[in-house]
GROMACS .gro file of C-alpha atoms in nm:
model
  234
    1MET     CA    1  10.118  17.829   9.611
    2SER     CA    2  10.327  18.007   9.357
    3LYS     CA    3  10.182  18.046   9.007
    4LYS     CA    4  10.527  18.082   8.847
    5ILE     CA    5  10.674  17.817   8.618
    6ILE     CA    6  11.047  17.814   8.594
    7LEU     CA    7  11.190  17.688   8.262
    8LYS     CA    8  11.551  17.642   8.160
    9GLY     CA    9  11.694  17.587   7.813
   10THR     CA   10  11.783  17.750   7.488
   11THR     CA   11  11.534  17.964   7.286
   12GLU     CA   12  11.481  17.678   7.042
   13GLN     CA   13  11.420  17.429   7.322
   14LEU     CA   14  11.176  17.658   7.515
   15LYS     CA   15  10.964  17.777   7.217
   16PRO     CA   16  10.752  17.452   7.182
   17VAL     CA   17  10.733  17.413   7.565
   18ILE     CA   18  10.598  17.758   7.619
   19THR     CA   19  10.351  17.721   7.337
   20GLN     CA   20  10.211  17.404   7.483
   21ILE     CA   21  10.187  17.552   7.834
   22LEU     CA   22   9.988  17.841   7.684
   23ALA     CA   23   9.756  17.597   7.510
   24ILE     CA   24   9.708  17.392   7.829
   25HIS     CA   25   9.629  17.714   8.018
   26GLN     CA   26   9.372  17.814   7.775
   27MET     CA   27   9.211  17.462   7.782
   28LEU     CA   28   9.196  17.466   8.164
   29GLU     CA   29   9.052  17.806   8.168
   30GLY     CA   30   8.788  17.724   7.907
   31LEU     CA   31   8.909  17.979   7.669
   32ASP     CA   32   8.839  17.965   7.298
   33LEU     CA   33   9.159  17.853   7.144
   34GLY     CA   34   9.051  17.987   6.801
   35ALA     CA   35   8.985  18.337   6.936
   36GLY     CA   36   9.346  18.445   6.974
   37SER     CA   37   9.547  18.564   7.268
   38ASP     CA   38   9.801  18.828   7.363
   39ARG     CA   39   9.979  18.615   7.618
   40ASP     CA   40  10.238  18.524   7.352
   41SER     CA   41  10.366  18.878   7.373
   42GLU     CA   42  10.426  18.846   7.738
   43ALA     CA   43  10.623  18.522   7.692
   44TYR     CA   44  10.827  18.681   7.401
   45PRO     CA   45  10.872  19.058   7.487
   46GLU     CA   46  11.019  19.145   7.138
   47ARG     CA   47  10.674  19.080   6.989
   48ARG     CA   48  10.474  19.295   7.230
   49TYR     CA   49  10.460  19.632   7.046
   50ARG     CA   50  10.471  19.492   6.694
   51PRO     CA   51  10.159  19.553   6.476
   52GLN     CA   52   9.919  19.256   6.507
   53ILE     CA   53   9.702  19.137   6.213
   54ARG     CA   54   9.385  18.948   6.302
   55LEU     CA   55   9.154  18.746   6.084
   56HIS     CA   56   8.802  18.716   6.214
   57PHE     CA   57   8.566  18.427   6.125
   58LEU     CA   58   8.199  18.368   6.222
   59GLN     CA   59   7.951  18.085   6.183
   60ASP     CA   60   7.698  18.143   5.911
   61THR     CA   61   7.354  18.291   6.014
   62ASP     CA   62   7.177  17.974   5.910
   63PHE     CA   63   7.327  17.769   6.183
   64ASP     CA   64   7.115  17.537   6.403
   65LYS     CA   65   6.979  17.778   6.661
   66ARG     CA   66   6.747  17.518   6.825
   67SER     CA   67   6.534  17.807   6.932
   68ASN     CA   68   6.414  18.145   6.814
   69ALA     CA   69   6.629  18.336   7.060
   70PRO     CA   70   6.977  18.175   7.074
   71GLY     CA   71   7.107  18.453   7.303
   72TYR     CA   72   6.848  18.393   7.567
   73HIS     CA   73   6.881  18.015   7.554
   74GLY     CA   74   7.258  18.017   7.589
   75GLU     CA   75   7.366  17.972   7.226
   76ARG     CA   76   7.580  18.202   7.015
   77ARG     CA   77   7.724  18.192   6.665
   78VAL     CA   78   8.066  18.043   6.698
   79PRO     CA   79   8.358  18.282   6.623
   80GLY     CA   80   8.715  18.207   6.521
   81ARG     CA   81   9.021  18.433   6.519
   82LEU     CA   82   9.379  18.386   6.399
   83THR     CA   83   9.654  18.641   6.462
   84TRP     CA   84  10.018  18.713   6.383
   85ARG     CA   85  10.252  19.001   6.418
   86LEU     CA   86  10.462  19.204   6.168
   87MET     CA   87  10.807  19.169   6.303
   88ASN     CA   88  10.950  19.408   6.050
   89GLU     CA   89  10.725  19.698   6.153
   90THR     CA   90  10.654  19.900   6.465
   91SER     CA   91  10.367  20.142   6.550
   92GLU     CA   92  10.585  20.419   6.421
   93THR     CA   93  10.694  20.262   6.090
   94ILE     CA   94  10.373  20.094   5.973
   95THR     CA   95  10.180  20.295   5.715
   96LEU     CA   96   9.824  20.299   5.582
   97GLY     CA   97   9.962  20.210   5.243
   98GLU     CA   98  10.122  19.887   5.378
   99LEU     CA   99   9.803  19.799   5.573
  100THR     CA  100   9.602  19.848   5.254
  101ARG     CA  101   9.846  19.623   5.066
  102ILE     CA  102   9.796  19.354   5.326
  103GLY     CA  103   9.422  19.402   5.316
  104GLN     CA  104   9.431  19.342   4.940
  105GLN     CA  105   9.621  19.022   4.979
  106ILE     CA  106   9.382  18.907   5.249
  107LYS     CA  107   9.096  18.987   5.018
  108GLN     CA  108   9.249  18.764   4.743
  109ILE     CA  109   9.330  18.466   4.965
  110PHE     CA  110   9.049  18.467   5.230
  111GLY     CA  111   8.783  18.680   5.071
  112ALA     CA  112   8.738  18.482   4.749
  113ASN     CA  113   8.448  18.249   4.689
  114SER     CA  114   8.220  18.403   4.950
  115GLY     CA  115   8.490  18.376   5.214
  116TYR     CA  116   8.730  18.098   5.328
  117VAL     CA  117   8.558  17.833   5.546
  118TRP     CA  118   8.752  17.711   5.841
  119GLN     CA  119   8.629  17.370   5.969
  120LYS     CA  120   8.694  17.406   6.344
  121GLY     CA  121   8.728  17.076   6.536
  122LYS     CA  122   8.856  16.924   6.854
  123GLU     CA  123   9.223  16.877   6.768
  124ILE     CA  124   9.459  17.169   6.844
  125TYR     CA  125   9.747  17.247   6.614
  126THR     CA  126  10.004  17.505   6.711
  127TYR     CA  127  10.240  17.681   6.473
  128ALA     CA  128  10.516  17.870   6.652
  129ASP     CA  129  10.782  18.063   6.462
  130TRP     CA  130  10.822  18.356   6.694
  131ASP     CA  131  11.114  18.518   6.512
  132LYS     CA  132  10.871  18.572   6.212
  133GLY     CA  133  10.579  18.673   6.429
  134TYR     CA  134  10.371  18.355   6.435
  135GLN     CA  135  10.226  18.175   6.740
  136MET     CA  136   9.892  18.037   6.613
  137GLN     CA  137   9.665  17.794   6.780
  138ILE     CA  138   9.426  17.627   6.535
  139LEU     CA  139   9.127  17.407   6.624
  140ALA     CA  140   9.072  17.177   6.325
  141ARG     CA  141   8.951  16.834   6.228
  142SER     CA  142   9.262  16.730   6.040
  143ALA     CA  143   9.627  16.822   6.008
  144SER     CA  144   9.577  16.900   5.642
  145GLN     CA  145   9.338  17.190   5.708
  146ALA     CA  146   9.549  17.335   5.978
  147GLN     CA  147   9.842  17.321   5.744
  148ASP     CA  148   9.628  17.486   5.469
  149LEU     CA  149   9.547  17.775   5.701
  150VAL     CA  150   9.912  17.814   5.810
  151SER     CA  151  10.029  17.811   5.448
  152LYS     CA  152   9.780  18.078   5.346
  153ILE     CA  153   9.864  18.311   5.632
  154LEU     CA  154  10.233  18.276   5.586
  155SER     CA  155  10.196  18.344   5.208
  156LEU     CA  156  10.068  18.696   5.296
  157GLN     CA  157  10.428  18.780   5.397
  158GLY     CA  158  10.597  18.560   5.138
  159HIS     CA  159  10.694  18.302   5.399
  160THR     CA  160  10.711  17.926   5.361
  161PRO     CA  161  10.599  17.705   5.648
  162THR     CA  162  10.862  17.505   5.839
  163TRP     CA  163  10.663  17.216   5.964
  164LYS     CA  164  10.899  17.130   6.248
  165TYR     CA  165  10.742  17.437   6.415
  166MET     CA  166  10.394  17.274   6.405
  167THR     CA  167  10.273  17.048   6.685
  168LYS     CA  168   9.948  16.870   6.761
  169GLY     CA  169   9.770  16.833   7.089
  170GLU     CA  170   9.481  16.585   7.119
  171ASN     CA  171   9.262  16.467   7.416
  172LEU     CA  172   9.259  16.094   7.450
  173ASP     CA  173   8.884  16.084   7.516
  174GLN     CA  174   8.737  16.358   7.296
  175PRO     CA  175   8.368  16.228   7.303
  176SER     CA  176   8.364  16.271   7.682
  177ARG     CA  177   8.574  16.584   7.707
  178TYR     CA  178   8.413  16.778   7.418
  179PRO     CA  179   8.074  16.617   7.357
  180GLU     CA  180   7.874  16.710   7.045
  181THR     CA  181   7.539  16.659   7.222
  182PRO     CA  182   7.441  16.998   7.389
  183VAL     CA  183   7.440  16.997   7.765
  184THR     CA  184   7.137  17.175   7.917
  185LYS     CA  185   7.086  17.327   8.262
  186LEU     CA  186   6.771  17.462   8.427
  187ILE     CA  187   6.815  17.834   8.483
  188LEU     CA  188   6.535  18.066   8.604
  189GLY     CA  189   6.291  17.773   8.543
  190LYS     CA  190   6.386  17.744   8.182
  191SER     CA  191   6.607  17.482   7.999
  192VAL     CA  192   6.923  17.665   7.882
  193THR     CA  193   7.152  17.506   7.635
  194MET     CA  194   7.518  17.536   7.726
  195PRO     CA  195   7.778  17.642   7.465
  196LYS     CA  196   7.974  17.350   7.331
  197THR     CA  197   8.349  17.331   7.395
  198ARG     CA  198   8.549  17.282   7.074
  199PRO     CA  199   8.240  17.209   6.857
  200ASN     CA  200   8.265  17.064   6.512
  201VAL     CA  201   8.157  17.375   6.325
  202GLU     CA  202   8.229  17.573   6.014
  203VAL     CA  203   8.314  17.940   6.049
  204ARG     CA  204   8.353  18.172   5.748
  205PHE     CA  205   8.602  18.450   5.706
  206ALA     CA  206   8.433  18.784   5.775
  207TYR     CA  207   8.697  19.066   5.815
  208ALA     CA  208   9.056  19.149   5.908
  209ASP     CA  209   9.187  19.430   6.123
  210ALA     CA  210   9.525  19.545   6.263
  211ARG     CA  211   9.607  19.633   6.623
  212ILE     CA  212   9.861  19.910   6.639
  213HIS     CA  213  10.028  19.987   6.978
  214LYS     CA  214   9.888  20.310   7.140
  215LEU     CA  215   9.578  20.318   6.913
  216LEU     CA  216   9.266  20.255   7.121
  217GLU     CA  217   9.068  20.107   6.823
  218PRO     CA  218   9.185  19.851   6.567
  219VAL     CA  219   9.215  19.951   6.202
  220VAL     CA  220   8.983  19.749   5.976
  221ILE     CA  221   9.199  19.657   5.682
  222TYR     CA  222   8.955  19.436   5.487
  223ASP     CA  223   8.575  19.386   5.532
  224ARG     CA  224   8.402  19.111   5.331
  225THR     CA  225   8.072  19.177   5.506
  226ASN     CA  226   8.050  19.547   5.416
  227LYS     CA  227   7.939  19.619   5.781
  228LYS     CA  228   8.254  19.775   5.915
  229VAL     CA  229   8.287  20.156   5.894
  230GLY     CA  230   8.610  20.291   5.750
  231ALA     CA  231   8.755  19.968   5.610
  232LEU     CA  232   9.064  20.028   5.399
  233VAL     CA  233   8.970  19.751   5.149
  234ARG     CA  234   8.619  19.614   5.061
   0.00000   0.00000   0.00000
């Protein structure tokens, strides 16, 4: 059976359709919708080699581990990641000065007050304005927080949200599809807690980096945790 999907229509008609297909694919594959993806660059080739800015979030260390060894027992601190691309730059035009400027802005908006807290939830909100470099999928508990995240990210480039580019996807039976009660399995004679899918959890902004085409390692442009070596802004 072919894995190809053939779509027909104008760019404006196809943008939301492709975005929803990507979201459905991630859901079926069990991928973390808040961890970012590069598949958008494959669907929209003009984005592929543009510098990508990534915001990284992580659950606080005082989360409910339910054990003294969360790694062994199947639990992890929940991460989050939001990304966008700089459509007015390429790997050859972007400068350390510009990345430092972006890092300073991220520090002001996401680094203040001990770090922005993103309340991840079970509803998926997608903001897709590809011409400006945005194709974000945000797991949240309400439209208002998803809009707050979008507004803050767009403000970094002086952009104003156009809400017709934002859509919502929601499972009709969330308690069954994404239960909050942990599922356990018996592995090697021990009860192992399985990671939750789309948990209701708070993740705090930690650092931001930039992926530049042809560079093997990302450039850390702002580090709130003071744990990243060589960060441009602290």
